[in-house]
Coordinates of C-alpha atoms in Angstrom, one line a residue:
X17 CA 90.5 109.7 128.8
X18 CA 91.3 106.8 126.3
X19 CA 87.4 106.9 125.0
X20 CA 88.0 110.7 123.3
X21 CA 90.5 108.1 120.9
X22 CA 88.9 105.0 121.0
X23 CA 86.8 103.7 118.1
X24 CA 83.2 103.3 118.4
X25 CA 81.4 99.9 118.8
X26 CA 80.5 100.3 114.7
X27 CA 84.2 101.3 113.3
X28 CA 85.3 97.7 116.0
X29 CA 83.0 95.3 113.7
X30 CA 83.5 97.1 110.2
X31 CA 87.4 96.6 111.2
X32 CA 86.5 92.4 112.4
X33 CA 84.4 92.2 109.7
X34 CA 87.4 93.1 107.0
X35 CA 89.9 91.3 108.5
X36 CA 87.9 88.1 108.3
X37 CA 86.9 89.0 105.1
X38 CA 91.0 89.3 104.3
X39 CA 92.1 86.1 106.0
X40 CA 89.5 84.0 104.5
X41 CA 89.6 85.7 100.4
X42 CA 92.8 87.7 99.7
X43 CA 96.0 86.3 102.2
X44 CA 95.7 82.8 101.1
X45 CA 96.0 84.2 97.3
X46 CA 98.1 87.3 97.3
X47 CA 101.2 85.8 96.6
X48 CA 99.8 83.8 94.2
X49 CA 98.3 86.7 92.1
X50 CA 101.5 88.7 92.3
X51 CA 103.5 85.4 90.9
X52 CA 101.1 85.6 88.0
X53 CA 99.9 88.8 87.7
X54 CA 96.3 88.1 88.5
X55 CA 93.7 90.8 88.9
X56 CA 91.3 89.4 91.1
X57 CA 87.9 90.7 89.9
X58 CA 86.0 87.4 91.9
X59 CA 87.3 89.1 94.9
X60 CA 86.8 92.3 94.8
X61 CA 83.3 91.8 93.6
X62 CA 83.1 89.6 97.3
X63 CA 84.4 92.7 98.5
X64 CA 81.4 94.6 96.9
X65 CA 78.8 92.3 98.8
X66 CA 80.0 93.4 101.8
X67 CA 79.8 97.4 101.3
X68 CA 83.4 98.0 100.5
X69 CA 82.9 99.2 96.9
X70 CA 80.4 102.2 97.4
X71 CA 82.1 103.0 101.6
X72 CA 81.7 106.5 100.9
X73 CA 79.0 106.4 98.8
X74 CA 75.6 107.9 100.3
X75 CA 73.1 105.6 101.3
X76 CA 70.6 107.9 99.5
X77 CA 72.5 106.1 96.3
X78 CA 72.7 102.8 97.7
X79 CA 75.8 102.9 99.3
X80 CA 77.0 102.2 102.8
X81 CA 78.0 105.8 103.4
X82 CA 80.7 105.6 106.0
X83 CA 83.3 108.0 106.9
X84 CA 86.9 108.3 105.7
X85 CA 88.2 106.5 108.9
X86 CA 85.7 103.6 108.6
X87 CA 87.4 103.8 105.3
X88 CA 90.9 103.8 106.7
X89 CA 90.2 100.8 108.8
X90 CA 88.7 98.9 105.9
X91 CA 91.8 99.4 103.4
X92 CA 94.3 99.0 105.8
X93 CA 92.3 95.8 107.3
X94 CA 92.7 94.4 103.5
X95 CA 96.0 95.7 102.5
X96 CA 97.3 93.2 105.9
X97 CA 96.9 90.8 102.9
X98 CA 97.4 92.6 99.4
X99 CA 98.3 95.9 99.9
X100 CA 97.5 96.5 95.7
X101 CA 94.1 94.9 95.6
X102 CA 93.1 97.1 98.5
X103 CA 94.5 99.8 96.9
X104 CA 92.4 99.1 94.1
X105 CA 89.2 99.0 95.6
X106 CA 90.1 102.4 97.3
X107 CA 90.7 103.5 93.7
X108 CA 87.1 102.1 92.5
X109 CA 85.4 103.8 95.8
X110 CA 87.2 107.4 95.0
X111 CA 85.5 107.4 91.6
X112 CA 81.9 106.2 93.0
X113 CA 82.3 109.1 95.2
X114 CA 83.2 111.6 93.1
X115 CA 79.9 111.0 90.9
X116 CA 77.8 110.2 93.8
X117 CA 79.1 113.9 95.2
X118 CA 79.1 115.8 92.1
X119 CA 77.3 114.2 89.8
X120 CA 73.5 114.7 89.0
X121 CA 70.2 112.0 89.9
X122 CA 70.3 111.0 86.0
X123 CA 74.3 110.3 85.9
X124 CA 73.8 108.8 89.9
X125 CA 71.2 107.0 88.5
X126 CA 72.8 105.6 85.2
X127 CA 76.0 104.1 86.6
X128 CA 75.8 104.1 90.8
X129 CA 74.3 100.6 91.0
X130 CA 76.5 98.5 88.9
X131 CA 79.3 100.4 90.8
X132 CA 77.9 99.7 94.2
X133 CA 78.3 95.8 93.3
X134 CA 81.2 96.1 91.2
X135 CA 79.3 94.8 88.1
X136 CA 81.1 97.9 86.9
X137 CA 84.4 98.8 88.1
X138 CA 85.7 102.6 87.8
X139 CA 88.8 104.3 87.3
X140 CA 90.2 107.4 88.4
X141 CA 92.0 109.2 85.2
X142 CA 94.4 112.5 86.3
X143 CA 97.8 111.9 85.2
X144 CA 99.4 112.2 82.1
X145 CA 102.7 111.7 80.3
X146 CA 103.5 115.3 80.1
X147 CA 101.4 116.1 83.8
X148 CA 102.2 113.9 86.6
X149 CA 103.0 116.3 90.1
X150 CA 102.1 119.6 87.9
X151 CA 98.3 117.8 87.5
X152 CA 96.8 121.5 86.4
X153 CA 98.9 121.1 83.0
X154 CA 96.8 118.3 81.4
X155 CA 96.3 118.5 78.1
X156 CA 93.4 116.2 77.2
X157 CA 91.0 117.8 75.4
X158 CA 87.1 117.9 75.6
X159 CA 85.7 119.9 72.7
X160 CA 82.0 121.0 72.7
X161 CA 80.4 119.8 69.0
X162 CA 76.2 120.0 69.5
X163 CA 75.7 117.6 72.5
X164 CA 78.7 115.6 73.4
X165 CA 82.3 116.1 73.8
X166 CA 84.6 115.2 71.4
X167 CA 87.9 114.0 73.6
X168 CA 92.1 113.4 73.1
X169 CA 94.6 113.1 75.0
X170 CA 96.4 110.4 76.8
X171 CA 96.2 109.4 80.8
X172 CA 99.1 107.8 82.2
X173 CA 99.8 105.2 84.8
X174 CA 95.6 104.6 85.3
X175 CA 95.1 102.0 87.9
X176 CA 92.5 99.4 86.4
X177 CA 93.1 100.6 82.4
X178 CA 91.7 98.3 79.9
X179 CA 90.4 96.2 82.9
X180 CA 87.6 99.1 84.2
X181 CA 84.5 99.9 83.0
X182 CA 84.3 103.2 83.3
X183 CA 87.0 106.0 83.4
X184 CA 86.1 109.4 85.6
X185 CA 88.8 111.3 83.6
X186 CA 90.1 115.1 84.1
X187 CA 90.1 116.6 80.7
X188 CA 90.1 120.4 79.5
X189 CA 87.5 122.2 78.1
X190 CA 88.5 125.6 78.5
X191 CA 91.3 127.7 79.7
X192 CA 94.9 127.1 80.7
X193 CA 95.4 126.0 84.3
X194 CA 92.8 124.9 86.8
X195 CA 90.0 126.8 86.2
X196 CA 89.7 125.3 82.7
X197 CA 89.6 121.4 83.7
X198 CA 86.5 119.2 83.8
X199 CA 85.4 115.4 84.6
X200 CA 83.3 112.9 82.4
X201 CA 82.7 109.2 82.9
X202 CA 84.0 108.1 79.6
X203 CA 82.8 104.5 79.3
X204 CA 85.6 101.6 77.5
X205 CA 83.9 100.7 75.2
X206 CA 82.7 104.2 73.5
X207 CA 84.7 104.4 69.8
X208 CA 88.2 106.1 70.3
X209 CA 88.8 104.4 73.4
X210 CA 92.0 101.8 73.3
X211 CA 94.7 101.1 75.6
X212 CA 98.1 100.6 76.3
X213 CA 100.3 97.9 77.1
X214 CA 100.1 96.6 80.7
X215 CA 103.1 98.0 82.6
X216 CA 105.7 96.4 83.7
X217 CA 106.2 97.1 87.3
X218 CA 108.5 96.4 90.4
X219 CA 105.2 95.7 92.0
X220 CA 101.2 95.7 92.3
X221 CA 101.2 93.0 90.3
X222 CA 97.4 92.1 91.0
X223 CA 96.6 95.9 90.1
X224 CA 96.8 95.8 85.9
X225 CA 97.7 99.4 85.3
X226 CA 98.1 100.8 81.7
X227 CA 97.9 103.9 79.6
X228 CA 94.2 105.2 78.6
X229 CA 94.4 106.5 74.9
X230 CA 91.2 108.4 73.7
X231 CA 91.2 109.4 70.2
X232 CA 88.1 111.3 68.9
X233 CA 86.2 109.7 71.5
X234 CA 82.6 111.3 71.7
X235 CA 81.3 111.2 75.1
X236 CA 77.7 112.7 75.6
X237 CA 77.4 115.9 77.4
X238 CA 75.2 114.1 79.9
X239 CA 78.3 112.3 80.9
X240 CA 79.8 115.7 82.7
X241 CA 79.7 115.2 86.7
X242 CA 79.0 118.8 87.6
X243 CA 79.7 122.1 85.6
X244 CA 82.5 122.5 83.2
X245 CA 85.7 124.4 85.0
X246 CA 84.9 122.7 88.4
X247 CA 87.1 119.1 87.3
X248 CA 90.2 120.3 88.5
X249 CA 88.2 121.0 92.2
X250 CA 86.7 117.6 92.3
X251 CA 89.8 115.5 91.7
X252 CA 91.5 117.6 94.6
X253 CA 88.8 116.6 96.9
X254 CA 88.7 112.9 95.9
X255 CA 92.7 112.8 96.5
X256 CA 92.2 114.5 100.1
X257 CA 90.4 110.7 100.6
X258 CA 92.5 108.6 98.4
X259 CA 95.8 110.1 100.0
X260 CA 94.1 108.0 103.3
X261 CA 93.3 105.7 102.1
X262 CA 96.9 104.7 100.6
X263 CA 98.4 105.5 103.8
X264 CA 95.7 103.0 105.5
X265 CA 97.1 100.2 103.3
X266 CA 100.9 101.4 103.8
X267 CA 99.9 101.1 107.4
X268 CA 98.2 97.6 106.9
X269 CA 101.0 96.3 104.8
X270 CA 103.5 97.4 107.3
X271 CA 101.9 95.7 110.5
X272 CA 101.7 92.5 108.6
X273 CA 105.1 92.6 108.0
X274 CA 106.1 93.7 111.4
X275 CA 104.1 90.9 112.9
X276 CA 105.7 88.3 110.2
X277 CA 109.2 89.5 111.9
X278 CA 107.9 89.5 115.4
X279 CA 107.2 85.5 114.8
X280 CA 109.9 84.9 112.8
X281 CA 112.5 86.2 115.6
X282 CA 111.0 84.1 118.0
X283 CA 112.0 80.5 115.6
X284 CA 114.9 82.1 114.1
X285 CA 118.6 81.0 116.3
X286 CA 121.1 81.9 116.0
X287 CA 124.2 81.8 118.5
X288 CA 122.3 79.1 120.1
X289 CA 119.4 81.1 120.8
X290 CA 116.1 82.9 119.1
X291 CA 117.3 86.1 117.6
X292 CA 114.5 87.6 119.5
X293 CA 117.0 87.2 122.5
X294 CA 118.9 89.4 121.5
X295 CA 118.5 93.4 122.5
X296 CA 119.1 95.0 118.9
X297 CA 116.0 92.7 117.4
X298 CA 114.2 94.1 120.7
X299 CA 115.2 97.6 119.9
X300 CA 114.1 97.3 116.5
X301 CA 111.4 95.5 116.5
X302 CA 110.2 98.5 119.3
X303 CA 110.9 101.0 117.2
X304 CA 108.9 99.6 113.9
X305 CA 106.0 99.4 116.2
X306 CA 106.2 102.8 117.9
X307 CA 106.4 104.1 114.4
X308 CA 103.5 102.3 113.1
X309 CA 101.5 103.6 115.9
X310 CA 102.4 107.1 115.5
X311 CA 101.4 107.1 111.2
X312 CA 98.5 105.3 112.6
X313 CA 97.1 107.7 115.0
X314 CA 97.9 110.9 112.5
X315 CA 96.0 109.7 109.7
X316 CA 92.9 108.3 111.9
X317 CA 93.2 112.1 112.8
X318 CA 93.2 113.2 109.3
X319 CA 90.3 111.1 108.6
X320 CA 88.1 112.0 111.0
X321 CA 88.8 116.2 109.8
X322 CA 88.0 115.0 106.2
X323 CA 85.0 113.4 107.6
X324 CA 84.0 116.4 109.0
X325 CA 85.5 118.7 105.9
X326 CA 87.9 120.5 108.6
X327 CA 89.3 123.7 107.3
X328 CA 92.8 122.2 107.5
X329 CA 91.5 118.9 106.2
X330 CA 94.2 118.7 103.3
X331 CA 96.5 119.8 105.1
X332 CA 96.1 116.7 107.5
X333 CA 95.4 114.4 104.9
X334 CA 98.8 115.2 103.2
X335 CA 100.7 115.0 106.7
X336 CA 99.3 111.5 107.4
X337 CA 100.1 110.2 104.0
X338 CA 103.3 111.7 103.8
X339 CA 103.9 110.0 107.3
X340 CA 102.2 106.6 106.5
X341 CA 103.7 105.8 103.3
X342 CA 107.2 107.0 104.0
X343 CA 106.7 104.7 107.6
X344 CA 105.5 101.7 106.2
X345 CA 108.2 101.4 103.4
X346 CA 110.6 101.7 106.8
X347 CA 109.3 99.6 108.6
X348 CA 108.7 96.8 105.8
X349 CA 112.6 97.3 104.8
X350 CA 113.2 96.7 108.7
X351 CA 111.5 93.6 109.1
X352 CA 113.1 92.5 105.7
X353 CA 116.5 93.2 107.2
X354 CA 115.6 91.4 110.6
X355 CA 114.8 88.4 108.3
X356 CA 118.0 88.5 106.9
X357 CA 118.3 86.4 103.4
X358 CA 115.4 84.4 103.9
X359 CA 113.2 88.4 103.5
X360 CA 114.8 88.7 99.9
X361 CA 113.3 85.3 99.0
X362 CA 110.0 84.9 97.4
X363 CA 109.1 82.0 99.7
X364 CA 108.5 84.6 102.4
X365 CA 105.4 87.2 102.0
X366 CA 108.2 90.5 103.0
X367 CA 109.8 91.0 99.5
X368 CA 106.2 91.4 98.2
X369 CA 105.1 93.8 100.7
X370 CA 108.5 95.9 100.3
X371 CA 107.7 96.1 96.4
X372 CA 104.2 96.9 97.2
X373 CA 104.5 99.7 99.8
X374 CA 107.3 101.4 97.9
X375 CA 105.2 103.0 95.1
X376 CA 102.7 104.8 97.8
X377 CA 105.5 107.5 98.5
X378 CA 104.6 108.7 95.0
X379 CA 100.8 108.1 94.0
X380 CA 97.9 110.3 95.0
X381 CA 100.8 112.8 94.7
X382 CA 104.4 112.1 95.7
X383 CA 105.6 112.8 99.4
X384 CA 107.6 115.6 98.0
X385 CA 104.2 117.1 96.9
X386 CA 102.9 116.7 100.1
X387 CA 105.7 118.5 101.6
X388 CA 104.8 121.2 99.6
X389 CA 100.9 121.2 100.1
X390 CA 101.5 121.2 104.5
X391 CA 104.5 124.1 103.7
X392 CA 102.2 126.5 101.8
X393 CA 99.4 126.0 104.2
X394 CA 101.4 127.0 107.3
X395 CA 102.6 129.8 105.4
X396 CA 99.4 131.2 104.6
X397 CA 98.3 131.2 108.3

């Protein structure tokens, strides 16, 4: 009965093959780039040379052309060492994806294969000052003049910004509301395009993030992915996989941790014994990992309906990452707690993790948005 859940043979090796890939090129570094706020771009081309920056990508394109939980277990294999630079590269996929899907041969052609080996890295631009939960109400403009678009507006909080290549950015070119949004790849260096300060953040520290400022920026119409008004649909479908992928490195971040507080409890005394004598560490260390378990099996479940575009697909996609994220910031805060002062310190990998985690509760929509996606479904069953 334990085969129907089981993964195959295939999903087993891409898992080995990105935890090796983690132990040997992002844990002995993490700390290192959050201390200095490094953005490892070495690495996450490595990353590229194994498959992981085109997962979901079609082979037809040159990509490896997994599914969403072969996706899963890659970010959350990666995120055991830097939950942000996995995040990242779930980031850079999202946007391959979303042009690979939608986008015609000549745009495929034009920018796939410097994506595919992160010779070009993308970005993923939705939010705005004004428009963070309420995404619909953008306000960056795309004006039609002759052949190209003619673009301003401001995106906010863009993962990668003034570090990315190329921006797949929601803008509108038509009506209030939905309906009216489209995507273009607007390329950094086009005129108009300039960027904001890198923020300041509690963490992601390997992650630059900044504002993306476009100013008269002329963009050629050959840059649309699909038809104008259908922008709004195609971000909604590339969150339904990045909302997995952020739970898959809330869960990976989170077992690191727990296992950090497993082996610390066994060389930790106190009393004049190892606190993991003691039945309240046994309790809780029990209850982190049934927890864990139980995020981890609902969004390998969501995965797999996404996979298979399930009718209630974002529906499960919002559970699971409503479940993961808020799980793995809980159980991270545990096993800082079981660590006791030495967890707050920097000399120990927890604090980083517990800054890390804590921002998935509100990217790729916040878990009160998700709330409210699963509530509205139900009700209109």
């Amino acid at each position: 009965m334990t085969d129907q859940f089981a993964l195959t043979d295939d999903q087993i090796a891409i898992q080995e093959m990105a935890r090796r890939f983690t132990a040997d090129a992002i844990t002995p570094y993490a700390a290192q780039w959050d201390e200095e706020h490094t953005f490892p771009r070495d690495t996450v081309k490595m990353a590229a040379e194994l498959g992981f920056a085109s997962i979901y990508v079609s082979e037809e394109s040159g990509g490896i052309g997994l599914g969403r939980l072969d996706a899963a277990l890659i970010m959350e294999a990666m995120a055991y060492g830097c939950p942000s630079t996995s995040a990242f590269i779930s980031i850079h996929n999202m946007a391959s994806w979303m042009i690979d899907r939608f986008g015609g041969a000549e745009i495929k052609a034009r920018y796939l294969p410097e994506l595919i080996t992160m010779d070009k890295i993308a970005s993923y631009c939705l939010t705005e000052p004004g428009s963070g939960s309420d995404a619909a109400a953008l306000r960056t403009t795309a004006k039609l003049e002759g052949d190209h678009y003619v673009v301003n507006g401001t995106k906010q909080f863009i993962s990668g910004g003034g570090v990315s290549d190329l921006y797949v950015t929601m803008v509108r070119t038509g009506e209030a509301g939905p309906k009216g949004i489209s995507c273009l790849v607007i390329e950094k260096d086009m005129p108009g395009v300039s960027f904001g300060a890198p923020e300041r953040k509690l963490g992601w520290n390997s992650s630059p993030t900044a504002q993306v400022i476009l100013e008269n920026v002329k963009v050629p119409v050959a840059n649309r992915v699909g038809a104008e008004g259908d922008g709004f649909r195609f971000a909604m479908a590339g969150l339904d996989g990045g909302r997995l992928n952020i739970g898959a490195c809330s869960l990976g971040g989170a077992q690191r941790c727990l296992d950090e507080a497993i082996k610390y409890a066994k060389e930790r005394s106190q009393f004049g014994q190892p606190i993991a004598e003691f039945q309240n560490t046994q309790f809780a260390l029990a209850d982190m990992a049934t927890d864990l378990e139980a995020a981890r099996a609902l969004l390998y479940l969501a995965a797999a309906k996404v996979t298979q575009n399930a009718p209630d697909k974002t529906r499960f996609s919002a559970m699971a990452k409503k479940l993961a994220t808020d799980t793995g910031s809980s159980v991270v805060d545990r096993a800082l707690q079981i660590f006791g002062g030495y967890g707050y310190l920097k000399d120990y990998p927890i604090e980083r993790f517990w800054r890390d985690l804590r921002v998935h509760r509100i990217l790729e929509g916040t878990n009160e948005v998700m709330k409210l996606i699963v509530g509205r479904d139900l009700l209109r069953q």
